[in-house]
Amino acid sequence: MFAPDLALPDDVDALKAMVVAMAEKAALLEERNVHLELVNKSSDERIARLTATVKMLERSRFGSRSERLRTGAPAPNRST
């Protein structure tokens, strides 16, 4: 990850400061990544709970054998 136009100082202390700053930035990005993974997991769990709730409500409204629940399409007209 070297940028050819990156001006590196010749001073050792300045280089050390750059390395420390880069390490701090990497640590912050890692913390953010861990936080986002936790948020994503929490969101996935909530979506699963809400989906189960919707399915339960659909079963209570349409019945457990409703064709609408299996295919998502309306039941065919059987008036023949």
C-alpha atoms as one frame of an Amber mdcrd trajectory, in Angstrom:
protein
   0.000   0.000   0.000   2.615   2.483  -1.091   1.639   5.638  -2.881   4.458
   6.888  -5.123   3.537  10.521  -4.501   3.620  10.070  -0.711   6.269  12.387
   0.691   8.041  10.613   3.516  10.094  12.726   5.876  13.779  11.966   6.410
  13.472  12.583  10.148  13.201   9.362  12.175  10.948  10.953  14.799   8.565
  12.207  12.115   8.455   8.734  10.557   7.724   7.208  13.972   4.901   9.707
  14.464   3.455   8.755  11.079   3.583   5.057  11.961   1.901   5.689  15.315
  -0.823   7.762  13.627  -1.396   5.035  11.038  -1.588   2.372  13.765  -4.117
   4.468  15.714  -6.195   4.953  12.582  -6.108   1.211  11.873  -7.187   0.464
  15.454 -10.108   2.898  15.167 -11.180   1.324  11.884 -11.022  -2.136  13.461
 -13.157  -0.971  16.404 -15.679   0.506  13.965 -15.719  -2.738  11.995 -16.423
  -4.762  15.151 -19.200  -2.337  16.099 -20.787  -2.582  12.648 -20.649  -6.383
  12.785 -22.516  -6.314  16.114 -25.111  -3.920  14.705 -25.528  -6.144  11.648
 -25.982  -9.249  13.789 -28.552  -7.452  15.943 -30.397  -6.274  12.832 -30.424
  -9.785  11.361 -31.880 -11.151  14.605 -34.565  -8.474  14.653 -35.455  -9.155
  11.015 -35.792 -12.867  11.813 -38.082 -12.124  14.779 -40.232  -9.740  12.738
 -40.450 -12.211   9.843 -41.614 -14.909  12.264 -44.210 -12.512  13.659 -45.493
 -11.692  10.170 -45.741 -15.403   9.316 -47.646 -16.068  12.547 -50.059 -13.235
  11.775 -50.536 -14.521   8.221 -51.305 -18.010   9.558 -53.824 -16.597  12.002
 -55.489 -14.571   9.251 -55.395 -17.031   6.341 -55.037 -20.389   8.102 -52.142
 -22.837   8.123 -53.207 -24.536   4.856 -53.665 -21.404   2.833 -52.125 -21.538
  -0.615 -51.267 -17.865  -0.321 -48.692 -18.631   2.349 -46.936 -21.321   0.348
 -46.596 -19.604  -2.990 -47.250 -15.938  -2.270 -49.830 -15.963  -5.063 -53.585
 -15.771  -4.652 -55.490 -19.029  -4.470 -56.864 -20.190  -7.843 -60.573 -19.843
  -8.540 -62.176 -23.305  -8.178 -65.690 -22.452  -9.344 -65.641 -24.931 -12.255
